[in-house]
Structure formats: C-alpha cells, structure tokens
Coordinates of C-alpha atoms in Angstrom, one line a residue:
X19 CA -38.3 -66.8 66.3
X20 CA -40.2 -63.9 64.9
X21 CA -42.1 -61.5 67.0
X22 CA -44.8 -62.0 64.5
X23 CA -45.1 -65.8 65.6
X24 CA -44.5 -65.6 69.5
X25 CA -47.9 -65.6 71.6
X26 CA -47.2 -62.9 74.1
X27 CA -46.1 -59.6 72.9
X28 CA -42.9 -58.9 74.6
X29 CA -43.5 -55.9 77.3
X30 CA -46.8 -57.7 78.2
X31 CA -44.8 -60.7 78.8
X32 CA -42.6 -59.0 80.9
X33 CA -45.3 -57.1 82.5
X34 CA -47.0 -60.8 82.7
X35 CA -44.1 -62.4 84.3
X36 CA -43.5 -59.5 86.7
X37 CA -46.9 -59.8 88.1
X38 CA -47.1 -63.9 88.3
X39 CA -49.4 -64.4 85.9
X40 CA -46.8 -66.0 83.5
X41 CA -45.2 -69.1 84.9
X42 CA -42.6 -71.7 82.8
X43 CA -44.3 -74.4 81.0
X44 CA -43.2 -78.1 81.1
X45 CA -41.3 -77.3 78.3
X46 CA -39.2 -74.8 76.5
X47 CA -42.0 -74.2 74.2
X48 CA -44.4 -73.8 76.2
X49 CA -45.4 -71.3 79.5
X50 CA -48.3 -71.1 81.4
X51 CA -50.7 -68.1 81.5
X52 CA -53.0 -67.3 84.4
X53 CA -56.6 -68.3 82.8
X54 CA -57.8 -64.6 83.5
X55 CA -55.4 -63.0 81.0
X56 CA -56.3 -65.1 77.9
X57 CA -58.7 -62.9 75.9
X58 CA -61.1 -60.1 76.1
X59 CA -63.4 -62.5 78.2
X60 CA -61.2 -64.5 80.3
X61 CA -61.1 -62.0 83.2
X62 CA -64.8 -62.2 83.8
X63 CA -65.2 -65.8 82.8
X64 CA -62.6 -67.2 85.2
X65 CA -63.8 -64.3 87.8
X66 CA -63.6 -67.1 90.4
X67 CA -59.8 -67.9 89.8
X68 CA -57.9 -65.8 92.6
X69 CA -54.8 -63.7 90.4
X70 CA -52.3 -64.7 93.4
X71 CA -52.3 -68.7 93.6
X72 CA -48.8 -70.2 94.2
X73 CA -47.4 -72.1 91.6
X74 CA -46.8 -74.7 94.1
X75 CA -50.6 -74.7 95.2
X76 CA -52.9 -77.7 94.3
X77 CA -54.8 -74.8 92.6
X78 CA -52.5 -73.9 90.4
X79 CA -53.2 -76.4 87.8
X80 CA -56.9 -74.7 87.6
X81 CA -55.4 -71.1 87.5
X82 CA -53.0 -71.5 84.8
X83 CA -53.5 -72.7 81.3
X84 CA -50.3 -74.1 78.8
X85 CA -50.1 -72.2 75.9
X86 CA -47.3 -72.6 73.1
X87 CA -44.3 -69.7 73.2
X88 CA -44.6 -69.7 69.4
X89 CA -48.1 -69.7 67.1
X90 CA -45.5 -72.2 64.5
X91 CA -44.3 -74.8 66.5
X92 CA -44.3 -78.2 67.7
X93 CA -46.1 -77.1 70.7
X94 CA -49.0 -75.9 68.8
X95 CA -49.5 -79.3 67.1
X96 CA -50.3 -80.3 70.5
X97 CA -52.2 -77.4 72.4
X98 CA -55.1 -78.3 68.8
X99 CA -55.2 -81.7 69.8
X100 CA -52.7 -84.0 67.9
X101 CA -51.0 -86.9 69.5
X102 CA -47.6 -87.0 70.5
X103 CA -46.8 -89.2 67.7
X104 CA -48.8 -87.2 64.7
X105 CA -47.4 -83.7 66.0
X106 CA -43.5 -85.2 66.0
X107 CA -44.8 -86.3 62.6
X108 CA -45.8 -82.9 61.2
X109 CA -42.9 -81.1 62.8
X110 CA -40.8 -82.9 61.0
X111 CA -42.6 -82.7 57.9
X112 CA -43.1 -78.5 58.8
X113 CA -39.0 -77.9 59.2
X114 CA -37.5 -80.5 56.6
X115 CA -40.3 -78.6 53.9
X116 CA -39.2 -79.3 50.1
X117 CA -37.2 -76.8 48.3
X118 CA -39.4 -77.2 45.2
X119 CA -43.3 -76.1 45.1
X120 CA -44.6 -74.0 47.5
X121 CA -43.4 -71.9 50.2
X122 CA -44.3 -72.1 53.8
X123 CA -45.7 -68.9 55.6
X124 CA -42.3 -69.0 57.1
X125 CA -40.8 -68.5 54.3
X126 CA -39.3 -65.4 52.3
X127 CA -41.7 -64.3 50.3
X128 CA -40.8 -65.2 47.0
X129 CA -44.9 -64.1 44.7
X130 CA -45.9 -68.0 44.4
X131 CA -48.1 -69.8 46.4
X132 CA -48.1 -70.0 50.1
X133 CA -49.4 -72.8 52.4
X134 CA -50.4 -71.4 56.5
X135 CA -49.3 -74.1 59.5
X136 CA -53.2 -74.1 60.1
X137 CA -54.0 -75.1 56.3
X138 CA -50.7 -77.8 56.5
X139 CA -52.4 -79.5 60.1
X140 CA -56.0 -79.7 58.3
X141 CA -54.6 -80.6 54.9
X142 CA -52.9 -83.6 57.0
X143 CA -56.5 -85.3 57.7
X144 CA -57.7 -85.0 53.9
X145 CA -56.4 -88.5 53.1
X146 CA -58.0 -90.2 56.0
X147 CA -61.6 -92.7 55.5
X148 CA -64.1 -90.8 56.8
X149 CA -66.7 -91.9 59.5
X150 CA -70.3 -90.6 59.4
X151 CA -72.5 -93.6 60.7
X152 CA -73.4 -94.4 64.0
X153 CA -70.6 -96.9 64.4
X154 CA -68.3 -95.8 67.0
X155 CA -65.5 -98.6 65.7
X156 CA -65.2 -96.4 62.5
X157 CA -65.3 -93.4 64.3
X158 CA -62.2 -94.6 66.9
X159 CA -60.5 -96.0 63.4
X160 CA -60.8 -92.4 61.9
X161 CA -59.7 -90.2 65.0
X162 CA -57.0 -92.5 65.3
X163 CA -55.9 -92.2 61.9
X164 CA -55.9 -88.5 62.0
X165 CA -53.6 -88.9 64.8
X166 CA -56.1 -87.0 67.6
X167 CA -55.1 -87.0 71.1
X168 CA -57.0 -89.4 73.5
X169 CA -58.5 -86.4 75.4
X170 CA -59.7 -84.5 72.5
X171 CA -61.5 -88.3 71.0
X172 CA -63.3 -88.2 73.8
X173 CA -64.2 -85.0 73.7
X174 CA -65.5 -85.2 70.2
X175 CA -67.2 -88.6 71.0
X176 CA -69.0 -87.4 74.4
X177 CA -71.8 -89.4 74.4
X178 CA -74.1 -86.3 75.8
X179 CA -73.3 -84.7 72.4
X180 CA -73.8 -88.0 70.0
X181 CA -76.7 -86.6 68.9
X182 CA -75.0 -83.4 67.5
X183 CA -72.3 -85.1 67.0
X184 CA -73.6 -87.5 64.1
X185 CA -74.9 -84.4 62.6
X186 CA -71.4 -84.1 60.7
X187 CA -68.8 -86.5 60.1
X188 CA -65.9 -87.4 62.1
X189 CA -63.3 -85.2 59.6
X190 CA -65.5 -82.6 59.8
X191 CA -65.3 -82.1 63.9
X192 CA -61.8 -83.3 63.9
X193 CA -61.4 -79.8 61.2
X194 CA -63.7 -77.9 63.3
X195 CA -62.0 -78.7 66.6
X196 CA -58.2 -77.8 65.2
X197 CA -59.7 -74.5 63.6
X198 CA -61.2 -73.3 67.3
X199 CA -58.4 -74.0 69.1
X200 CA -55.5 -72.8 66.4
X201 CA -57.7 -69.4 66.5
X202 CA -58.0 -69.5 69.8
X203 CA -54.2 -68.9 70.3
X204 CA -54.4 -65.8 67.6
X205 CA -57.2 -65.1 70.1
X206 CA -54.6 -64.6 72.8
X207 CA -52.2 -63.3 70.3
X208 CA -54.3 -60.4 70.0
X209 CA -55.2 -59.8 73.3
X210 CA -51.8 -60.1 74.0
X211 CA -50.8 -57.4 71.8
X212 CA -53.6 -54.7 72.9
X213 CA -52.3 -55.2 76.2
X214 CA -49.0 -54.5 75.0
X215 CA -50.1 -51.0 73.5
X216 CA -51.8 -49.9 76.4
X217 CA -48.9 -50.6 78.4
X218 CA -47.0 -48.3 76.2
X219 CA -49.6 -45.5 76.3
X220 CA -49.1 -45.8 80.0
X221 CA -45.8 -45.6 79.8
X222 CA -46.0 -42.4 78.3
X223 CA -48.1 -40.5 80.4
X224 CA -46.5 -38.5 83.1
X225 CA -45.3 -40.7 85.7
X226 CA -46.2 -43.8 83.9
X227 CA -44.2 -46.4 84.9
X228 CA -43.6 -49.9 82.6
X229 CA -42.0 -52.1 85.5
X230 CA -41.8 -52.5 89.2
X231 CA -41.2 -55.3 91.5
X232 CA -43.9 -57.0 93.0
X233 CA -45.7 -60.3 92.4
X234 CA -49.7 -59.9 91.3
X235 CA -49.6 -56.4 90.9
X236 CA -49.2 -55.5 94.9
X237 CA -45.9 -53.0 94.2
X238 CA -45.2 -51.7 91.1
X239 CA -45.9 -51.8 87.4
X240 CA -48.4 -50.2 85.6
X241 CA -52.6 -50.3 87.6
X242 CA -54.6 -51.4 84.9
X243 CA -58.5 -50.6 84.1
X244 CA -61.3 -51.9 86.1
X245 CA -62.0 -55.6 86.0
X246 CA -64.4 -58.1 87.7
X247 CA -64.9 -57.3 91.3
X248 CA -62.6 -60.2 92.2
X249 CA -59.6 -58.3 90.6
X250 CA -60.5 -54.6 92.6
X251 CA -60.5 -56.8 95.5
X252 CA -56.5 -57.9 95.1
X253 CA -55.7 -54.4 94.7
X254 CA -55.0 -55.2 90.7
X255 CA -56.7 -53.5 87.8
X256 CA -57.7 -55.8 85.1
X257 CA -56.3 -56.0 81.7
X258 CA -58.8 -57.9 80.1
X259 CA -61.7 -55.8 81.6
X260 CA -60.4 -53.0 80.0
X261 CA -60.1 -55.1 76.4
X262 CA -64.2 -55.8 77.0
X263 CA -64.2 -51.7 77.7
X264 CA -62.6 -51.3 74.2
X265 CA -65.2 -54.3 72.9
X266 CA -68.2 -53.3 74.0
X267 CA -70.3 -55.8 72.3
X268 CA -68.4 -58.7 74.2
X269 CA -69.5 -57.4 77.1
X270 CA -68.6 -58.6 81.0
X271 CA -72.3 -60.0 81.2
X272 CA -72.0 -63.9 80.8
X273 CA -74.6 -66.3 79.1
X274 CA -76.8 -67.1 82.0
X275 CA -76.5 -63.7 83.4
X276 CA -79.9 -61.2 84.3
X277 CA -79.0 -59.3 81.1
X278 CA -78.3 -62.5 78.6
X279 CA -81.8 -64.0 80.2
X280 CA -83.2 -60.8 79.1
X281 CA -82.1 -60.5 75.7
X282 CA -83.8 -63.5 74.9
X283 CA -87.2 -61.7 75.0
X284 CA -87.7 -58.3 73.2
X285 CA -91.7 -57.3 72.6
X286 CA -92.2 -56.9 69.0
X287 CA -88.5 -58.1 68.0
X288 CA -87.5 -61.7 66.4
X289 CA -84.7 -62.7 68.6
X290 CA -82.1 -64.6 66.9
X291 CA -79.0 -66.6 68.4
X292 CA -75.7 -68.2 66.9
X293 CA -73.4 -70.2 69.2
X294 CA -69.8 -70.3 68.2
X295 CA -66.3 -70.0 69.3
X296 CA -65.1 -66.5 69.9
X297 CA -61.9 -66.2 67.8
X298 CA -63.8 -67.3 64.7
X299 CA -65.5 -63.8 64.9
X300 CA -61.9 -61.6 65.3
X301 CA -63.1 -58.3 63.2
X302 CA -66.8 -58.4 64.0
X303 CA -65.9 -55.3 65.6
X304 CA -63.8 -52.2 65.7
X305 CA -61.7 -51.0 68.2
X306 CA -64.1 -48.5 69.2
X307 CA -66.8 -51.6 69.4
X308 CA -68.8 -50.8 66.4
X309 CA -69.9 -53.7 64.4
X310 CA -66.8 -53.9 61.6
X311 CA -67.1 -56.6 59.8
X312 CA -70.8 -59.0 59.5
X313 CA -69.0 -61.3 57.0
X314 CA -67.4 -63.0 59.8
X315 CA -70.5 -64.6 61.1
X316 CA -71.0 -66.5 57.3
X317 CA -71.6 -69.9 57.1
X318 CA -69.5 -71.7 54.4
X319 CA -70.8 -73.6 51.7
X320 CA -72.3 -76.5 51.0
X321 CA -75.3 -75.8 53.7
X322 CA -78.9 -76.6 53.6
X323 CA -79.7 -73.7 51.4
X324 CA -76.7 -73.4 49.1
X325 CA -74.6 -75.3 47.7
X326 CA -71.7 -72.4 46.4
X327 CA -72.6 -69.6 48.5
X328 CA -71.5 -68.6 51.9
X329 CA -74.6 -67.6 53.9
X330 CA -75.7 -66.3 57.3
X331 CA -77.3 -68.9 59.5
X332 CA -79.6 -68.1 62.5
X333 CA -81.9 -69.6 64.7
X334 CA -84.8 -67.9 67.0
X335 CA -84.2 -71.0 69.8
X336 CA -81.7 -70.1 71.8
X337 CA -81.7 -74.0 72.7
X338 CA -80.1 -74.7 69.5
X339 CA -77.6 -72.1 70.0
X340 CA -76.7 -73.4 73.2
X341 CA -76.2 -76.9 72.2
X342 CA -73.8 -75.9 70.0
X343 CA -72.2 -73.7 72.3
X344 CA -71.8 -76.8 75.1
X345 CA -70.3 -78.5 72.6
X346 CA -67.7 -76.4 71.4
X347 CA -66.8 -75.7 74.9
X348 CA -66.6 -79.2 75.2
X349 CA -64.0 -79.7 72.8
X350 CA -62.3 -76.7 73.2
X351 CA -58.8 -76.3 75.0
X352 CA -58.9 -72.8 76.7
X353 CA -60.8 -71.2 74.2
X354 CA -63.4 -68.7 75.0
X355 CA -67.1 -69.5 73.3
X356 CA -69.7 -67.3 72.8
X357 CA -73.6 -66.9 71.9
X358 CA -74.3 -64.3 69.2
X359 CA -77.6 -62.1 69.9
X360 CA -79.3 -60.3 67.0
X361 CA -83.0 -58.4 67.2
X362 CA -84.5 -57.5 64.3
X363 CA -87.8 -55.7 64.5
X364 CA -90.6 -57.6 63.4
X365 CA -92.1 -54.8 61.1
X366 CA -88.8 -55.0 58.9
X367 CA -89.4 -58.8 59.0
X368 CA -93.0 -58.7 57.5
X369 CA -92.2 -55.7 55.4
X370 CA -90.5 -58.5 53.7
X371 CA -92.1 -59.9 50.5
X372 CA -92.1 -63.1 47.9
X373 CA -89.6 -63.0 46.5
X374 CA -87.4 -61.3 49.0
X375 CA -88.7 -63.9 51.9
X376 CA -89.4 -67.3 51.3
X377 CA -90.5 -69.6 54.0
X378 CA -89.7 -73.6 53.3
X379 CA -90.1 -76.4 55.8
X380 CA -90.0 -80.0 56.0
X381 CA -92.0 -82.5 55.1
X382 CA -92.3 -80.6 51.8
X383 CA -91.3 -81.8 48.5
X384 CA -89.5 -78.4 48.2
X385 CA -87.6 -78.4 51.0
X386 CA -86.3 -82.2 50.3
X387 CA -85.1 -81.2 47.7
X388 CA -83.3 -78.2 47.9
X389 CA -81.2 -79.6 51.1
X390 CA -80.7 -82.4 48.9
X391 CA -79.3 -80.1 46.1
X392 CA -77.4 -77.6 48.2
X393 CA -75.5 -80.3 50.0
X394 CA -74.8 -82.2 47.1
X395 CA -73.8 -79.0 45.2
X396 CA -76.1 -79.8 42.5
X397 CA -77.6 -76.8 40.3
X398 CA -81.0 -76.1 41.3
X399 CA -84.0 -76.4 38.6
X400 CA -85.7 -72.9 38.0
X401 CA -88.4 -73.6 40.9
X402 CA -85.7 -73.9 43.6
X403 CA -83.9 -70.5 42.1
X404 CA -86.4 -68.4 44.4
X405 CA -84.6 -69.2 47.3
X406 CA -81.1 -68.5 46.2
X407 CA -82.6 -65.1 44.6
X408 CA -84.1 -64.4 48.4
X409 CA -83.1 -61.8 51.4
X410 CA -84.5 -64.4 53.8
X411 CA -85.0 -67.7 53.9
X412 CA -87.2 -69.3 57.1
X413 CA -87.2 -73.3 57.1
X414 CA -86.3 -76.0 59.0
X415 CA -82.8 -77.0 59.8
X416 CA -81.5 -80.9 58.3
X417 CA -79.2 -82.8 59.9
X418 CA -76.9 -85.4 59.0
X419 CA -73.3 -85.0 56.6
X420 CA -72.9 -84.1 53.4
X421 CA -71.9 -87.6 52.9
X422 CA -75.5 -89.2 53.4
X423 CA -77.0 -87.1 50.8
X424 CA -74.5 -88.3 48.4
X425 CA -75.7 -91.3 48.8
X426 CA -78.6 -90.8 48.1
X427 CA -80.3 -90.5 44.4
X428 CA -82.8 -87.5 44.9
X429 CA -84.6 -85.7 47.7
X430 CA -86.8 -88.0 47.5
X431 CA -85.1 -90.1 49.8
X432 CA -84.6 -87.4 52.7
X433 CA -86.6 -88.7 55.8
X434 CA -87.3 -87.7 59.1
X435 CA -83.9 -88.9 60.2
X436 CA -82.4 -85.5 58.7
X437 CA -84.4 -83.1 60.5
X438 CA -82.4 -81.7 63.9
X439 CA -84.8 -81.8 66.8
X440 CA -83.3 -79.8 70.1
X441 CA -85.5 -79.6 73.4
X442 CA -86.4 -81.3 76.5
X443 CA -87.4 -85.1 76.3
X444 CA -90.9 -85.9 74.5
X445 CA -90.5 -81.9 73.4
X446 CA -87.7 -82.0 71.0
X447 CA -89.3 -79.9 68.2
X448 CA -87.6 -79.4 64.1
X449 CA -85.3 -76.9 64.3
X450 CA -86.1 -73.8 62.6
X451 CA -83.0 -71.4 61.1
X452 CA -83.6 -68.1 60.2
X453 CA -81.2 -67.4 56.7
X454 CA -79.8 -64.2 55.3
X455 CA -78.4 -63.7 52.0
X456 CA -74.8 -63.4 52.0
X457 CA -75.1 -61.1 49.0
X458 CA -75.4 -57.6 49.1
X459 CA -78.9 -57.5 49.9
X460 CA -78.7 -59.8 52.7
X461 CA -76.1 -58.0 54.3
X462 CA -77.6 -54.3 54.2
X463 CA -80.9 -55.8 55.5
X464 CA -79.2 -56.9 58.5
X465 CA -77.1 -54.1 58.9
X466 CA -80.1 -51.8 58.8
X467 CA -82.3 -54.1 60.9
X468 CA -80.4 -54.6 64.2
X469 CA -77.1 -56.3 63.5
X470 CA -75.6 -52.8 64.6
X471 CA -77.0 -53.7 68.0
X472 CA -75.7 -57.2 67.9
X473 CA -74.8 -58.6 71.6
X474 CA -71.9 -61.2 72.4
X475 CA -72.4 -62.8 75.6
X476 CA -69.6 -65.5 76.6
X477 CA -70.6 -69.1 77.8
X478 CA -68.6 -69.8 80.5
X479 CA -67.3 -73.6 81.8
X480 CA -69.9 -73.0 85.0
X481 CA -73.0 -72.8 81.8
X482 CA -71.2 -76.0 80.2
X483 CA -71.4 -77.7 83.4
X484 CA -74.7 -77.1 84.0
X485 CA -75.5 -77.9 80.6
X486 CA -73.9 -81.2 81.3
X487 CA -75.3 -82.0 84.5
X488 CA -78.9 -81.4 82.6
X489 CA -78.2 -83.6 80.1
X490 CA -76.3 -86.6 81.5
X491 CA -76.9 -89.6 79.2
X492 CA -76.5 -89.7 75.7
X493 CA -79.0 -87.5 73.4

C-alpha cells in the first residue's frame, strides 16, 4: 500500500497511537480514530468527547469513529455507504480490472485514460431505474438496486427531510451522499498530513521531541497548540485547534454560536448563506487562511439558471441553508458540515444595473421558462439570453429533478409544485437564491464585494439534533 492512499500519515499515526487516540478497527482495514482528531473542526465540534475514554468504556463507541486504513479499499466501499454485498461486488471488480482499456488510478501511469475509485463507485449506480416520485416502493427498489446500506436508506429516506428529499431523485442523493463521505476521508487525509508536518517542525526545534510514552498526551510526545477548553483541561494541546489557527475562516465558533447568530445580521450588508459538506470546499483557502480558490463553492450544471454552466448559488435565508445543512449531516458518516457566510455591501448590490442584475421570480412566464430550459439543457431564445449574459441573477428557487421537467413539453407546465418553500408551518415562504456568474465577471464581483471576508461556521450533531427535535414529523 502506497503512502499516497493510507488515511493517516505515518508519524501522526504513530504520534496518534502513542497518545490513545488511535485504536484497532474491527478489521485489518480499518482503525478507529478519536472523533476530535478527524479534521480542522472536529476538536471543537466534538468538544464534549473527553480525549482519555477507555477503549473498554461504554463510551468508547461515541468517542471513536471507524475509518478505512487505506483511501482504495474495500473498507472504503463501506465507510460511503455500500452494502456488504455491493462493496464485495466492486472489490472484486476494482482488483480483477481488465488489462485492455483504461487504467485505474492505481495503475502505472501509462498517458491514456484514467478512471478514480470515487468515479468507479458512482459510475456503478448509472445503470440503475431511477426514482423521483413520491412513491417510497420505487424509492426502496432503487436504493436497493444501487446496493446502499440499510442505515444510509434510511438516512436518505428520513421522513423529516421528505420534503427536501423529493427535491432530487433517488440517484442523485445516493451520488451526493458517496461524494460527501468519499471526500470526507481526503478530509481526514489532509488533516492527517498537516499534522504530520507540524510534528516534524517540532521535531526540529531545540529539544523537540517526536515520541514519548504516555497514553492521551499525559508523558511525553510533542504538546500541541491550543484547542477547546476541554483539551487544556487534560493537560493536552490540540492538534486540530491549531489546524483552525492555520484556517482561520473555519473558525472554532460553531453554527448556533453568539458569533454565527451575529453574522446573520450586518446593517447595510445582504447576508448570504450556503450549507454544504466541508470537504467539498478543500482549497477555498490557503494555508495562511486567505480565500484561495472561490471556484470551489460552484454549483454544477444543469440548475435553475443554466443549463451548461457551473454557477454560484446563494440564498439570503439562512433557513434554507440550514435545511440543507441538517440534511447532509443527516446522511453523513463522520463528516464535518458547514454553513458558508458571505456579506456583500448593499451599495455594490444596487450599483448593479440591467443588464448586469436581473431579478426573475415565479409566477412569471419568464421564470417558467428559463428553469424549464436550464434543466432541460435546452438553448435559450434571445429574451432568456439576459440572464446568462448577467453578474447576478435574484429569483426564486424551483424544486423538483431534472427528470420532471423532461417530462414536461414547455414551461408552461411548471406549477406551484416546483417552487421550494422553507419556514415554520403556515409561514413556509418561495425560496429566494441569490446567483453569481461563474464567468469572470461574476467572480471578480464577489471577490471585490466581500467573499475575501467569507466566514465558515461548522454545524455540529448538537444543531442537527435540535434541528430534528424542531421538526419531528415529516415536512
């Protein structure tokens, strides 16, 4: 096995094992990591988690998460939610690979084409009917077809998230839910790996020391950064509050927190949220926490306002964002989720002008049809071209998949039924999204206009939970 495909970097899983927060997994693929060494988050998010639980205490099962040795294995197959029976399956499939046509990622490289384990597991569903209708027989038939895990089926199908749910089709979440938790591991990967090179720096300074005996950092080994209070407490330095040190931007300040309460109101700022998984947005920032890469918060086409172009997708309701958020979290194995905060001032906003801002709700004519085009990839007529042409696009948000518009034989037949509504009951208002260009343009207007200052606040299991507890029937 590569180094380049295990998990855990080497010293840090030594320096991991040394301290207890690395214990064997059920099986020789597997080992289980303490929850509060996962990712730049994990140490604040699972502040609650004591570092020093027994392996033989009932608690340990709570404190410790199984993780796969190896990014490429069988073991992976099932930490994204595969069955026993469709990850022996794949494996198989994965290490008997053809000699003719293209290599695996595995392979040596050899200039033709390359599939990734990721693109092999979601390739596997392609073949599958899909579901999209209220109709939870099809729904089971599809999951089961794709060979998804009991746990993770229910997780999808959580009746306090039908709503949302139905908002895609079955494929679509079952593709969505491999891709959080398959970059949730290169999550840890990573985390892994910075750990690793401040372990070496340490090492290097005068008296640094690598190793040490000692369980949960009482004797020995290297005393690591400032963490939650929880960690300064056990006489141990955290790790992963140093990462969020290096990551400013994913800060130690959870959604629900004073501060994330806070951002959601800035006098004479539009506030505007995005709930996602965290290690979808790897490369948002530096190392230095300065906002790198913007491109990793696109939205892929086909959306409501293209059909061929990836664009960035907002919303000033942090409601929406939220829902979003509990539902990821929901389906998510140990995977940290988080709710993107952007302010732009609202002077740059109105110093916006037709054609650079074009504003398009529902019930209009307009807006039928350009959901109706964009998620049917159709070309749009010259009177639709404005808002591809635009910087930013305000209108209402549609629901339902891509499948129903097919179906249908213009806008003309969009109805109510494809509007998202997210509130309280007898308040649940159209969602409204707030939509940069993914061109050029759009990007230098955000960049400019506050997405330097961009937040990331984590939403922990406690804010799912509550969440849950709010909403507990089916929405």
């Amino acid at each position: 096995m590569s180094e380049q495909q295990t998990i855990l970097a080497p010293l840090d899983s030594a320096d991991l094992l040394n301290r207890g927060l690395l214990r064997p997994g059920s099986a020789t693929g597997s080992h289980r990591l303490h929850k509060r060494r996962l990712n730049r988050s994990s140490d604040e998010e699972n502040h609650d988690i004591p570092l020093n639980v027994s392996l033989a205490s009932p608690a340990a099962d709570d404190a410790f998460a199984m993780i796969p040795v190896s990014l490429i294995s069988y073991e992976t197959l099932i930490y994204v939610g595969l069955s026993e029976a469709k990850a022996t399956d794949l494996w198989s499939q994965w290490t008997n690979w053809p000699a003719q046509g293209p290599r695996r990622e595995t392979d040596p490289d050899d200039g033709g084409l390359v599939v990734t384990f990721e693109d092999f597991i979601i390739g596997s569903f392609a073949n599958w009917v899909d579901a999209a209708e209220d109709n939870a027989q099809q729904w089971q038939a599809c999951l089961n077809a794709c060979g998804i895990a009991v746990d993770v089926q229910n997780a999808i199908m959580d009746p306090r998230f039908k709503y949302l749910c139905l908002s895609q089709s079955c494929i679509y979440w079952v593709n969505d839910t491999v891709k959080m938790r398959y970059a949730g591991l290169k999550d840890i990967q990573r985390s892994s790996r910075e750990r690793e090179m401040r372990l070496r720096r340490i090492a290097t300074r005068p008296g640094g020391n690598q190793g040490g005996g000692g369980r949960g950092g009482r004797q020995g080994g290297p005393i690591i950064g400032t963490g939650s209070a929880s960690s300064a407490s056990q006489g141990q330095r955290s790790v992963s509050g140093f990462q969020q040190q290096s990551i400013p931007s994913i800060g130690p300040d959870m959604w629900g927190s004073t501060s994330a309460i806070a951002a959601r109101n800035a006098p004479g700022q539009t506030v505007l949220f995005k709930g996602l998984d965290q290690g979808r947005i790897a490369g948002l920032f530096d190392e230095v926490g300065t906002l790198d890469r913007i491109s990793t918060l696109l939205s892929s086409a086909p959306s409501d306002f293209s059909g061929t172009r990836s664009l960035f997708y907002f919303t000033p309701d942090h409601q929406v964002a939220v829902y979003y958020a509990a539902y990821a979290k929901r389906r998510a194995n140990c995977e940290s989720v988080v709710i993107v905060c952007l302010r732009i001032p609202n002077a740059a906003i109105e110093s916006l002008s037709a054609p650079d801002i074009q504003r398009i709700y529902y019930p209009t004519t307009e807006w039928k049809e350009l959901v109706w085009r964009c998620r049917t990839v159709k070309s749009l007529p010259p009177h639709l071209r404005k808002y591809r042409q635009a910087i930013l696009v305000i209108g209402t948000v549609s629901r339902k998949p891509d499948s129903v518009y097919h179906e249908m034989n213009s806008g003309q037949q969009v109805t109510e039924t494809c509007l998202l509504r997210v509130g309280t009951s007898g308040q649940n208002n159209q969602a409204v999204q707030y939509v940069f260009s993914g061109e050029e343009e759009g990007c230098d207007f955000l960049m400019e206009h506050g997405a330097r200052d961009i937040k990331v606040f984590p939403y922990p299991q406690s804010e799912l939970e509550t969440w849950l507890a709010a909403n507990s029937t089916s929405n």
